[in-house]
Short mmCIF file of C-alpha atoms in Angstrom, two decimals:
data_model
loop_
_atom_site.label_atom_id
_atom_site.label_comp_id
_atom_site.label_asym_id
_atom_site.label_seq_id
_atom_site.Cartn_x
_atom_site.Cartn_y
_atom_site.Cartn_z
CA UNK Q 1 -8.19 -3.21 -23.63
CA UNK Q 2 -5.43 -5.42 -25.09
CA UNK Q 3 -1.88 -5.47 -23.81
CA UNK Q 4 -0.78 -4.05 -27.17
CA UNK Q 5 -2.22 -0.60 -26.35
CA UNK Q 6 -0.60 -0.69 -22.94
CA UNK Q 7 2.77 -1.41 -24.59
CA UNK Q 8 2.31 1.37 -27.13
CA UNK Q 9 2.06 3.90 -24.29
CA UNK Q 10 5.32 2.68 -22.74
CA UNK Q 11 7.10 2.59 -26.11
CA UNK Q 12 6.48 6.29 -26.68
CA UNK Q 13 8.59 7.13 -23.65
CA UNK Q 14 11.40 4.58 -23.47
CA UNK Q 15 11.78 3.53 -27.08
CA UNK Q 16 10.67 0.30 -28.73
CA UNK Q 17 14.05 -1.44 -28.67
CA UNK Q 18 14.71 -0.80 -24.99
CA UNK Q 19 11.19 -1.85 -24.04
CA UNK Q 20 11.58 -5.04 -26.07
CA UNK Q 21 14.76 -5.76 -24.14
CA UNK Q 22 12.99 -5.23 -20.82
CA UNK Q 23 10.13 -7.58 -21.74
CA UNK Q 24 12.45 -10.18 -23.27
CA UNK Q 25 14.30 -10.39 -19.98
CA UNK Q 26 11.03 -11.32 -18.27
CA UNK Q 27 11.14 -14.64 -20.12
CA UNK Q 28 13.38 -17.68 -19.88
CA UNK Q 29 15.88 -18.38 -17.13
CA UNK Q 30 15.34 -15.92 -14.24
CA UNK Q 31 18.87 -16.46 -12.91
CA UNK Q 32 20.33 -15.16 -16.16
CA UNK Q 33 17.68 -12.62 -17.09
CA UNK Q 34 16.87 -10.86 -13.82
CA UNK Q 35 20.33 -9.19 -13.64
CA UNK Q 36 19.94 -8.19 -17.31
CA UNK Q 37 16.44 -6.86 -16.62
CA UNK Q 38 17.74 -4.74 -13.74
CA UNK Q 39 20.65 -3.51 -15.83
CA UNK Q 40 18.31 -2.19 -18.52
CA UNK Q 41 16.17 -0.50 -15.88
CA UNK Q 42 19.26 1.20 -14.49
CA UNK Q 43 20.01 2.55 -17.95
CA UNK Q 44 16.44 3.77 -18.41
CA UNK Q 45 16.00 5.73 -15.19
CA UNK Q 46 17.28 9.28 -14.85
CA UNK Q 47 16.64 9.52 -11.12
CA UNK Q 48 19.91 8.95 -9.22
CA UNK Q 49 18.02 7.55 -6.22
CA UNK Q 50 16.28 4.95 -8.35
CA UNK Q 51 19.59 4.08 -10.03
CA UNK Q 52 21.17 3.45 -6.65
CA UNK Q 53 18.23 1.32 -5.51
CA UNK Q 54 18.44 -0.78 -8.67
CA UNK Q 55 22.17 -1.28 -8.18
CA UNK Q 56 21.57 -2.44 -4.61
CA UNK Q 57 18.83 -4.80 -5.74
CA UNK Q 58 21.17 -6.35 -8.33
CA UNK Q 59 23.79 -6.88 -5.66
CA UNK Q 60 21.30 -8.35 -3.20
CA UNK Q 61 19.87 -10.67 -5.86
CA UNK Q 62 23.29 -12.09 -6.58
CA UNK Q 63 24.29 -12.51 -2.92
CA UNK Q 64 21.11 -13.09 -0.90
CA UNK Q 65 19.49 -16.52 -1.29
CA UNK Q 66 16.08 -15.38 0.00
CA UNK Q 67 15.84 -12.38 -2.35
CA UNK Q 68 17.13 -14.60 -5.16
CA UNK Q 69 14.34 -17.11 -4.52
CA UNK Q 70 11.70 -14.40 -4.17
CA UNK Q 71 12.47 -12.65 -7.45
CA UNK Q 72 12.72 -15.97 -9.28
CA UNK Q 73 9.24 -16.86 -8.01
CA UNK Q 74 7.92 -13.49 -9.13
CA UNK Q 75 9.18 -14.22 -12.66
CA UNK Q 76 8.18 -17.89 -12.83
CA UNK Q 77 4.85 -17.99 -10.97
CA UNK Q 78 3.11 -14.84 -12.25
CA UNK Q 79 1.04 -15.03 -15.43
CA UNK Q 80 3.04 -13.80 -18.42
CA UNK Q 81 0.52 -11.14 -19.46
CA UNK Q 82 0.18 -9.80 -15.93
CA UNK Q 83 3.96 -9.82 -15.49
CA UNK Q 84 4.44 -7.73 -18.62
CA UNK Q 85 1.61 -5.37 -17.80
CA UNK Q 86 2.75 -4.71 -14.23
CA UNK Q 87 6.31 -4.03 -15.40
CA UNK Q 88 5.02 -1.54 -17.97
CA UNK Q 89 2.63 0.15 -15.55
CA UNK Q 90 4.63 0.17 -12.32
CA UNK Q 91 8.23 0.24 -13.50
CA UNK Q 92 8.04 2.17 -16.78
CA UNK Q 93 4.95 4.35 -16.40
CA UNK Q 94 5.10 5.08 -12.66
CA UNK Q 95 8.75 4.82 -11.60
CA UNK Q 96 10.35 6.11 -14.81
CA UNK Q 97 7.90 8.25 -16.81
CA UNK Q 98 5.70 9.23 -13.87
CA UNK Q 99 8.56 10.19 -11.58
CA UNK Q 100 9.90 12.63 -14.15
CA UNK Q 101 6.47 14.16 -14.65
CA UNK Q 102 5.84 14.49 -10.91
CA UNK Q 103 9.14 16.29 -10.48
CA UNK Q 104 8.34 18.56 -13.44
CA UNK Q 105 5.00 19.59 -11.91
CA UNK Q 106 6.65 20.23 -8.56
CA UNK Q 107 9.34 22.45 -10.07
CA UNK Q 108 6.90 24.35 -12.28
CA UNK Q 109 3.93 24.80 -9.94
CA UNK Q 110 5.35 24.21 -6.46
CA UNK Q 111 2.93 21.35 -5.71
CA UNK Q 112 4.30 18.11 -4.32
CA UNK Q 113 2.82 15.15 -6.23
CA UNK Q 114 2.55 11.84 -4.35
CA UNK Q 115 3.43 8.42 -5.75
CA UNK Q 116 -0.05 6.95 -5.32
CA UNK Q 117 -3.64 7.64 -4.23
CA UNK Q 118 -5.79 5.46 -1.99
CA UNK Q 119 -9.38 5.49 -3.25
CA UNK Q 120 -12.57 3.96 -1.84
CA UNK Q 121 -14.85 3.47 -4.85
CA UNK Q 122 -17.65 2.29 -2.56
CA UNK Q 123 -18.36 2.15 1.16
CA UNK Q 124 -20.57 -0.92 0.75
CA UNK Q 125 -19.29 -4.18 2.22
CA UNK Q 126 -20.69 -7.70 2.51
CA UNK Q 127 -18.97 -8.26 5.89
CA UNK Q 128 -19.19 -6.48 9.24
CA UNK Q 129 -15.78 -7.00 10.81
CA UNK Q 130 -15.21 -6.14 14.45
CA UNK Q 131 -13.33 -2.85 14.81
CA UNK Q 132 -13.24 -2.08 11.08
CA UNK Q 133 -11.32 1.16 10.48
CA UNK Q 134 -13.92 2.19 7.86
CA UNK Q 135 -16.89 0.88 9.83
CA UNK Q 136 -18.42 4.29 10.60
CA UNK Q 137 -18.52 5.61 7.03
CA UNK Q 138 -22.05 5.65 5.59
CA UNK Q 139 -22.73 2.38 3.76
CA UNK Q 140 -24.46 3.89 0.74
CA UNK Q 141 -21.66 6.13 -0.57
CA UNK Q 142 -20.16 5.48 -3.97
CA UNK Q 143 -18.01 7.38 -6.46
CA UNK Q 144 -19.78 7.90 -9.75
CA UNK Q 145 -17.84 6.18 -12.57
CA UNK Q 146 -17.41 9.55 -14.31
CA UNK Q 147 -15.83 10.97 -11.15
CA UNK Q 148 -13.54 7.98 -10.65
CA UNK Q 149 -12.52 8.24 -14.29
CA UNK Q 150 -11.75 11.95 -13.87
CA UNK Q 151 -9.60 11.31 -10.82
CA UNK Q 152 -7.51 8.78 -12.72
CA UNK Q 153 -7.17 11.01 -15.79
CA UNK Q 154 -6.10 14.01 -13.72
CA UNK Q 155 -3.69 11.81 -11.74
CA UNK Q 156 -1.99 10.58 -14.91
CA UNK Q 157 -1.56 14.15 -16.08
CA UNK Q 158 0.37 14.75 -12.84
CA UNK Q 159 2.49 11.60 -13.23
CA UNK Q 160 0.57 9.22 -10.93
CA UNK Q 161 0.16 5.74 -12.42
CA UNK Q 162 -0.41 3.59 -9.32
CA UNK Q 163 -3.60 3.46 -7.26
CA UNK Q 164 -4.64 1.62 -4.11
CA UNK Q 165 -8.29 0.63 -3.71
CA UNK Q 166 -10.09 0.04 -0.45
CA UNK Q 167 -13.56 0.55 0.94
CA UNK Q 168 -15.96 -0.96 1.75
CA UNK Q 169 -15.33 -3.89 -0.52
CA UNK Q 170 -13.98 -2.78 -3.93
CA UNK Q 171 -15.37 -5.88 -5.65
CA UNK Q 172 -18.88 -4.61 -4.86
CA UNK Q 173 -18.21 -1.55 -7.05
CA UNK Q 174 -19.98 -2.34 -10.35
CA UNK Q 175 -17.66 -0.27 -12.55
CA UNK Q 176 -14.33 -1.57 -11.23
CA UNK Q 177 -13.29 -3.82 -14.10
CA UNK Q 178 -14.63 -1.40 -16.72
CA UNK Q 179 -12.41 1.41 -15.39
CA UNK Q 180 -9.39 -0.87 -14.93
CA UNK Q 181 -9.73 -1.92 -18.57
CA UNK Q 182 -10.14 1.66 -19.75
CA UNK Q 183 -7.04 2.77 -17.82
CA UNK Q 184 -4.88 -0.09 -18.98
CA UNK Q 185 -1.71 1.93 -18.41
CA UNK Q 186 -2.02 2.18 -14.60
CA UNK Q 187 -1.60 -0.38 -11.81
CA UNK Q 188 -4.11 -0.99 -9.02
CA UNK Q 189 -3.57 -2.73 -5.70
CA UNK Q 190 -6.88 -3.65 -4.10
CA UNK Q 191 -7.55 -4.41 -0.44
CA UNK Q 192 -10.34 -7.00 -0.42
CA UNK Q 193 -11.93 -9.42 2.01
CA UNK Q 194 -11.54 -12.09 -0.66
CA UNK Q 195 -15.03 -13.54 -0.36
CA UNK Q 196 -16.11 -12.18 -3.75
CA UNK Q 197 -13.26 -13.77 -5.71
CA UNK Q 198 -15.10 -16.43 -7.70
CA UNK Q 199 -13.65 -18.33 -10.66
CA UNK Q 200 -15.09 -15.66 -12.95
CA UNK Q 201 -13.53 -12.82 -10.95
CA UNK Q 202 -10.15 -14.58 -10.80
CA UNK Q 203 -10.21 -15.07 -14.56
CA UNK Q 204 -11.09 -11.42 -15.09
CA UNK Q 205 -8.21 -10.34 -12.85
CA UNK Q 206 -5.84 -12.52 -14.87
CA UNK Q 207 -7.20 -11.12 -18.12
CA UNK Q 208 -6.92 -7.47 -17.02
CA UNK Q 209 -3.48 -7.94 -15.47
CA UNK Q 210 -3.36 -4.54 -13.76
CA UNK Q 211 -5.18 -5.28 -10.46
CA UNK Q 212 -3.32 -7.00 -7.63
CA UNK Q 213 -5.63 -8.08 -4.75
CA UNK Q 214 -4.41 -7.95 -1.13
CA UNK Q 215 -6.68 -10.24 0.88
CA UNK Q 216 -7.40 -9.35 4.50
CA UNK Q 217 -7.22 -11.97 7.25
CA UNK Q 218 -6.39 -12.10 10.95
CA UNK Q 219 -4.28 -15.24 11.15
CA UNK Q 220 -5.56 -18.80 10.78
CA UNK Q 221 -9.20 -19.91 10.79
CA UNK Q 222 -10.15 -19.31 14.42
CA UNK Q 223 -8.89 -15.73 14.60
CA UNK Q 224 -10.04 -14.78 11.09
CA UNK Q 225 -13.57 -16.12 11.53
CA UNK Q 226 -13.84 -14.58 15.02
CA UNK Q 227 -13.40 -11.09 13.55
CA UNK Q 228 -14.76 -11.49 10.02
CA UNK Q 229 -17.50 -14.10 10.35
CA UNK Q 230 -17.86 -17.86 10.35
CA UNK Q 231 -16.65 -19.49 7.15
CA UNK Q 232 -14.69 -16.47 5.88
CA UNK Q 233 -11.30 -18.15 6.29
CA UNK Q 234 -12.41 -21.03 4.07
CA UNK Q 235 -13.59 -18.60 1.40
CA UNK Q 236 -10.24 -16.77 1.59
CA UNK Q 237 -8.32 -20.01 1.10
CA UNK Q 238 -10.46 -20.88 -1.92
CA UNK Q 239 -9.90 -17.38 -3.36
CA UNK Q 240 -6.14 -17.69 -2.93
CA UNK Q 241 -6.19 -21.05 -4.71
CA UNK Q 242 -8.09 -19.55 -7.63
CA UNK Q 243 -5.65 -16.67 -7.94
CA UNK Q 244 -2.57 -18.87 -7.62
CA UNK Q 245 -3.84 -21.29 -10.28
CA UNK Q 246 -4.16 -18.42 -12.74
CA UNK Q 247 -0.85 -16.74 -11.92
CA UNK Q 248 -2.44 -13.55 -10.54
CA UNK Q 249 -0.04 -11.41 -8.50
CA UNK Q 250 -1.66 -11.04 -5.09
CA UNK Q 251 -0.85 -10.32 -1.46
CA UNK Q 252 -2.39 -10.40 2.00
CA UNK Q 253 -3.16 -7.88 4.71
CA UNK Q 254 -3.34 -8.35 8.48
CA UNK Q 255 -4.49 -6.07 11.29
CA UNK Q 256 -2.14 -6.76 14.20
CA UNK Q 257 -3.71 -6.71 17.67
CA UNK Q 258 -2.36 -7.68 21.07
CA UNK Q 259 -4.27 -10.97 20.67
CA UNK Q 260 -3.08 -12.14 17.24
CA UNK Q 261 0.44 -10.67 17.03
CA UNK Q 262 2.26 -13.92 17.72
CA UNK Q 263 0.19 -15.86 15.20
CA UNK Q 264 0.44 -13.43 12.27
CA UNK Q 265 4.21 -13.10 12.82
CA UNK Q 266 4.79 -16.85 13.26
CA UNK Q 267 6.80 -18.91 10.80
CA UNK Q 268 3.82 -21.23 10.40
CA UNK Q 269 1.52 -18.41 9.25
CA UNK Q 270 4.10 -16.88 6.92
CA UNK Q 271 4.80 -20.32 5.42
CA UNK Q 272 1.06 -20.80 4.96
CA UNK Q 273 0.83 -17.54 3.00
CA UNK Q 274 3.81 -18.45 0.82
CA UNK Q 275 2.35 -21.88 0.07
CA UNK Q 276 -0.92 -20.23 -0.93
CA UNK Q 277 0.91 -18.02 -3.45
CA UNK Q 278 0.97 -14.74 -1.50
CA UNK Q 279 3.81 -12.51 -2.74
CA UNK Q 280 3.53 -9.61 -0.26
CA UNK Q 281 2.07 -8.96 3.18
CA UNK Q 282 0.80 -5.68 4.61
CA UNK Q 283 0.88 -5.39 8.39
CA UNK Q 284 -1.32 -2.70 9.95
CA UNK Q 285 -1.34 -2.16 13.71
CA UNK Q 286 -4.83 -1.84 15.13
CA UNK Q 287 -5.81 1.82 15.69
CA UNK Q 288 -8.93 2.74 17.71
CA UNK Q 289 -10.94 4.36 14.92
CA UNK Q 290 -14.01 3.32 12.95
CA UNK Q 291 -16.50 0.80 14.30
CA UNK Q 292 -16.57 0.45 18.12
CA UNK Q 293 -12.98 1.61 18.77
CA UNK Q 294 -11.32 -0.51 21.47
CA UNK Q 295 -7.96 0.67 22.83
CA UNK Q 296 -7.46 -2.68 24.55
CA UNK Q 297 -6.82 -4.26 21.13
CA UNK Q 298 -3.77 -2.07 20.47
CA UNK Q 299 -0.42 -3.81 20.68
CA UNK Q 300 1.74 -2.83 23.66
CA UNK Q 301 5.01 -0.94 23.24
CA UNK Q 302 6.89 -4.14 24.07
CA UNK Q 303 4.94 -6.08 21.46
CA UNK Q 304 5.57 -3.38 18.87
CA UNK Q 305 9.32 -3.48 19.53
CA UNK Q 306 9.22 -7.27 19.21
CA UNK Q 307 7.30 -7.02 15.91
CA UNK Q 308 9.89 -4.56 14.57
CA UNK Q 309 12.64 -7.12 15.07
CA UNK Q 310 10.51 -10.10 14.16
CA UNK Q 311 9.54 -8.91 10.69
CA UNK Q 312 13.14 -7.97 9.95
CA UNK Q 313 14.11 -11.52 10.79
CA UNK Q 314 11.36 -12.98 8.60
CA UNK Q 315 12.38 -10.79 5.65
CA UNK Q 316 15.84 -12.32 5.68
CA UNK Q 317 14.55 -15.88 5.99
CA UNK Q 318 11.31 -16.11 3.97
CA UNK Q 319 10.66 -15.36 0.27
CA UNK Q 320 7.85 -12.87 0.81
CA UNK Q 321 7.82 -9.07 0.91
CA UNK Q 322 6.56 -7.82 4.30
CA UNK Q 323 5.55 -4.18 4.82
CA UNK Q 324 5.04 -3.19 8.46
CA UNK Q 325 3.15 0.07 7.98
CA UNK Q 326 4.14 1.98 11.13
CA UNK Q 327 7.33 0.16 12.08
CA UNK Q 328 8.81 0.75 8.64
CA UNK Q 329 8.98 4.51 9.11
CA UNK Q 330 12.74 4.38 8.79
CA UNK Q 331 12.39 3.16 5.19
CA UNK Q 332 10.17 6.11 4.27
CA UNK Q 333 11.73 8.81 6.48
CA UNK Q 334 8.60 8.99 8.61
CA UNK Q 335 4.91 9.43 7.78
CA UNK Q 336 4.00 9.03 4.09
CA UNK Q 337 0.47 10.51 4.34
CA UNK Q 338 -0.88 14.00 3.71
CA UNK Q 339 0.15 13.94 0.06
CA UNK Q 340 3.80 13.16 0.76
CA UNK Q 341 3.60 9.71 -0.84
CA UNK Q 342 -0.15 9.15 -0.76
CA UNK Q 343 -3.53 10.43 0.45
CA UNK Q 344 -7.05 9.05 0.74
CA UNK Q 345 -10.28 9.78 -1.14
CA UNK Q 346 -13.23 8.10 0.57
CA UNK Q 347 -16.42 6.92 -1.13
CA UNK Q 348 -18.17 10.22 -0.40
CA UNK Q 349 -15.36 12.10 -2.14
CA UNK Q 350 -13.83 13.57 1.02
CA UNK Q 351 -10.07 14.07 0.65
CA UNK Q 352 -8.34 12.79 3.78
CA UNK Q 353 -4.62 12.83 4.62
CA UNK Q 354 -4.61 9.11 5.45
CA UNK Q 355 -6.85 6.05 5.63
CA UNK Q 356 -6.63 6.36 9.42
CA UNK Q 357 -7.07 10.15 9.72
CA UNK Q 358 -10.74 10.83 9.04
CA UNK Q 359 -10.66 14.61 8.65
CA UNK Q 360 -11.00 16.72 5.51
CA UNK Q 361 -11.27 20.28 4.21
CA UNK Q 362 -12.00 19.40 0.58
CA UNK Q 363 -14.19 17.10 -1.50
CA UNK Q 364 -12.95 15.86 -4.87
CA UNK Q 365 -16.37 16.53 -6.41
CA UNK Q 366 -15.83 20.25 -5.91
CA UNK Q 367 -12.15 20.65 -6.82
CA UNK Q 368 -9.55 19.30 -9.19
CA UNK Q 369 -6.89 16.88 -8.04
CA UNK Q 370 -4.27 19.58 -8.37
CA UNK Q 371 -6.30 21.92 -6.17
CA UNK Q 372 -6.78 19.41 -3.34
CA UNK Q 373 -3.07 18.58 -3.39
CA UNK Q 374 -2.32 22.19 -2.49
CA UNK Q 375 -4.93 22.28 0.30
CA UNK Q 376 -4.09 23.80 3.70
CA UNK Q 377 -4.58 20.38 5.29
CA UNK Q 378 -1.84 18.81 3.20
CA UNK Q 379 0.40 21.82 3.61
CA UNK Q 380 0.01 21.60 7.39
CA UNK Q 381 0.93 17.93 7.23
CA UNK Q 382 3.95 18.33 5.00
CA UNK Q 383 5.52 21.22 6.91
CA UNK Q 384 5.54 19.01 10.04
CA UNK Q 385 6.90 15.87 8.39
CA UNK Q 386 8.64 13.95 9.73
CA UNK Q 387 6.66 14.21 12.93
CA UNK Q 388 9.62 12.84 14.89
CA UNK Q 389 13.33 12.48 14.29
CA UNK Q 390 12.86 8.96 15.55
CA UNK Q 391 11.41 7.30 12.44
CA UNK Q 392 9.97 4.52 14.59
CA UNK Q 393 7.46 7.18 15.71
CA UNK Q 394 6.10 8.28 12.32
CA UNK Q 395 2.36 8.57 12.97
CA UNK Q 396 0.45 11.67 14.14
CA UNK Q 397 -2.38 9.46 15.41
CA UNK Q 398 -0.64 6.93 17.65
CA UNK Q 399 2.93 8.26 17.97
CA UNK Q 400 2.72 12.07 18.06
CA UNK Q 401 -0.99 12.77 18.75
CA UNK Q 402 -0.40 16.41 19.63
CA UNK Q 403 0.64 16.97 16.00
CA UNK Q 404 -2.74 15.81 14.69
CA UNK Q 405 -4.55 18.08 17.15
CA UNK Q 406 -2.47 21.02 15.94
CA UNK Q 407 -3.17 20.21 12.29
CA UNK Q 408 -6.94 19.95 12.81
CA UNK Q 409 -6.99 23.14 14.86
CA UNK Q 410 -4.86 25.06 12.36
CA UNK Q 411 -6.81 24.02 9.25
CA UNK Q 412 -10.33 23.68 10.64
CA UNK Q 413 -10.53 20.19 9.18
CA UNK Q 414 -13.89 18.51 9.81
CA UNK Q 415 -14.51 14.89 10.86
CA UNK Q 416 -15.68 12.82 7.88
CA UNK Q 417 -18.00 10.62 9.94
CA UNK Q 418 -19.53 10.65 13.43
CA UNK Q 419 -16.94 9.77 16.06
CA UNK Q 420 -13.89 10.44 13.90
CA UNK Q 421 -12.74 13.12 16.33
CA UNK Q 422 -12.59 10.76 19.35
CA UNK Q 423 -8.87 10.31 18.67
CA UNK Q 424 -8.35 13.98 19.56
CA UNK Q 425 -9.64 13.93 23.12
CA UNK Q 426 -11.68 12.17 25.75
CA UNK Q 427 -10.81 8.68 26.91
CA UNK Q 428 -9.35 7.58 23.57
CA UNK Q 429 -7.30 10.75 23.17
CA UNK Q 430 -5.95 10.41 26.72
CA UNK Q 431 -5.07 6.77 26.11
CA UNK Q 432 -3.20 7.66 22.90
CA UNK Q 433 -1.23 10.33 24.77
CA UNK Q 434 -0.21 7.79 27.37
CA UNK Q 435 0.54 5.02 24.89
CA UNK Q 436 2.59 7.32 22.63
CA UNK Q 437 4.64 8.42 25.64
CA UNK Q 438 5.29 4.79 26.56
CA UNK Q 439 6.26 3.94 22.98
CA UNK Q 440 8.59 6.93 22.87
CA UNK Q 441 10.56 5.56 25.83
CA UNK Q 442 10.81 2.11 24.28
CA UNK Q 443 11.40 3.15 20.67
CA UNK Q 444 13.98 5.83 21.45
CA UNK Q 445 16.25 3.12 22.85
CA UNK Q 446 15.71 0.93 19.79
CA UNK Q 447 16.26 3.89 17.45
CA UNK Q 448 19.47 5.02 19.14
CA UNK Q 449 20.83 1.48 18.92
CA UNK Q 450 19.69 1.16 15.32
CA UNK Q 451 21.23 4.44 14.13
CA UNK Q 452 24.43 4.18 16.15
CA UNK Q 453 25.30 0.60 15.20
CA UNK Q 454 23.38 0.34 11.92
CA UNK Q 455 22.36 -3.06 13.22
CA UNK Q 456 20.46 -5.19 10.65
CA UNK Q 457 17.78 -6.22 13.16
#
């Protein structure tokens, strides 16, 4: 589907002249045009929170050398067609048009609509990584293309225009590019192991312009190949080169364990990612779920406190966006799962609160998207959020495990694969109780200091 049709959708909502201004400011000198681009966005948005965020971003761009460099690289190094399409889909369709629609649905029907949905189109994967969080899902599950299409259509009706894809390996899903082309007005971020990104796939991603891959790795070659298989790191490097050559917007994803924490948070590794063209990094702490859960791989409370400070330092010194999924609870006012900002649909269609909470009461094959968003499981989640006043303890799995037990008990949610309920009791449950108590002692001190001094690190 050509970019023209994508632009026509955006024009209907913001007006042709304003949209032309927005896209014109994506060309030429970034130093001159980025402030103008942000100024037009501020005029377009009706949400006072978004307006304030845009104002802050303008100020930071003008005064912070690292943010200045990062945004300039986003404008100068991303393919022109992809840059335009992502601005239309993420900024206009999701943040402007979609936000208004989501609020309208909430006010009219009393259903909270999240910003995005995490979807596993397939559970199939060409790797067998140690400790994979999705390793115990059946390997033959797949969403029918008609079902995937329905989910996206219903989501757009509710104001959702951004989707995250996981699995399994999304690039093994045979209908992926067909659906991305059909739904040219939405943006996809795709977690991938990177080994399937050939020249042909990279060219297709550039052509489509609405899929941003986030490639998973564990650090440099030794650590990555130890978990993912011999030769995988080399394939990842080749994939990154292909994407960078074509100006595809892409990121990386790491699972932080007690063994690789220093490497993935080192300046050398971050510089490596930047050199390879990575524009954002997702950091996920290892959680003992999925294939062969091993609590000994979890980072210690002291390591987690160090990582909290370390990534804040790197953000102010390196031109890359780093998202530390659990340690960034203060930026999201706690847990974002359970339909608050996102939820998970696995390849069997089970509707789970989170990628790491493998319990469900509904299946998307049997209900509409609107119906599952008002499920008792999501209601039980949302009435407890935030799970702690200390936003450094956002998670009901590793930070407040008694909350997850209460939710499962209250709603009768069922495990979505064998062994999913080991986080609730037994040796793993007992370990999580102990570890969460230890983290509470450590994080409460950090949180009190953070909130009392508003310290930047």
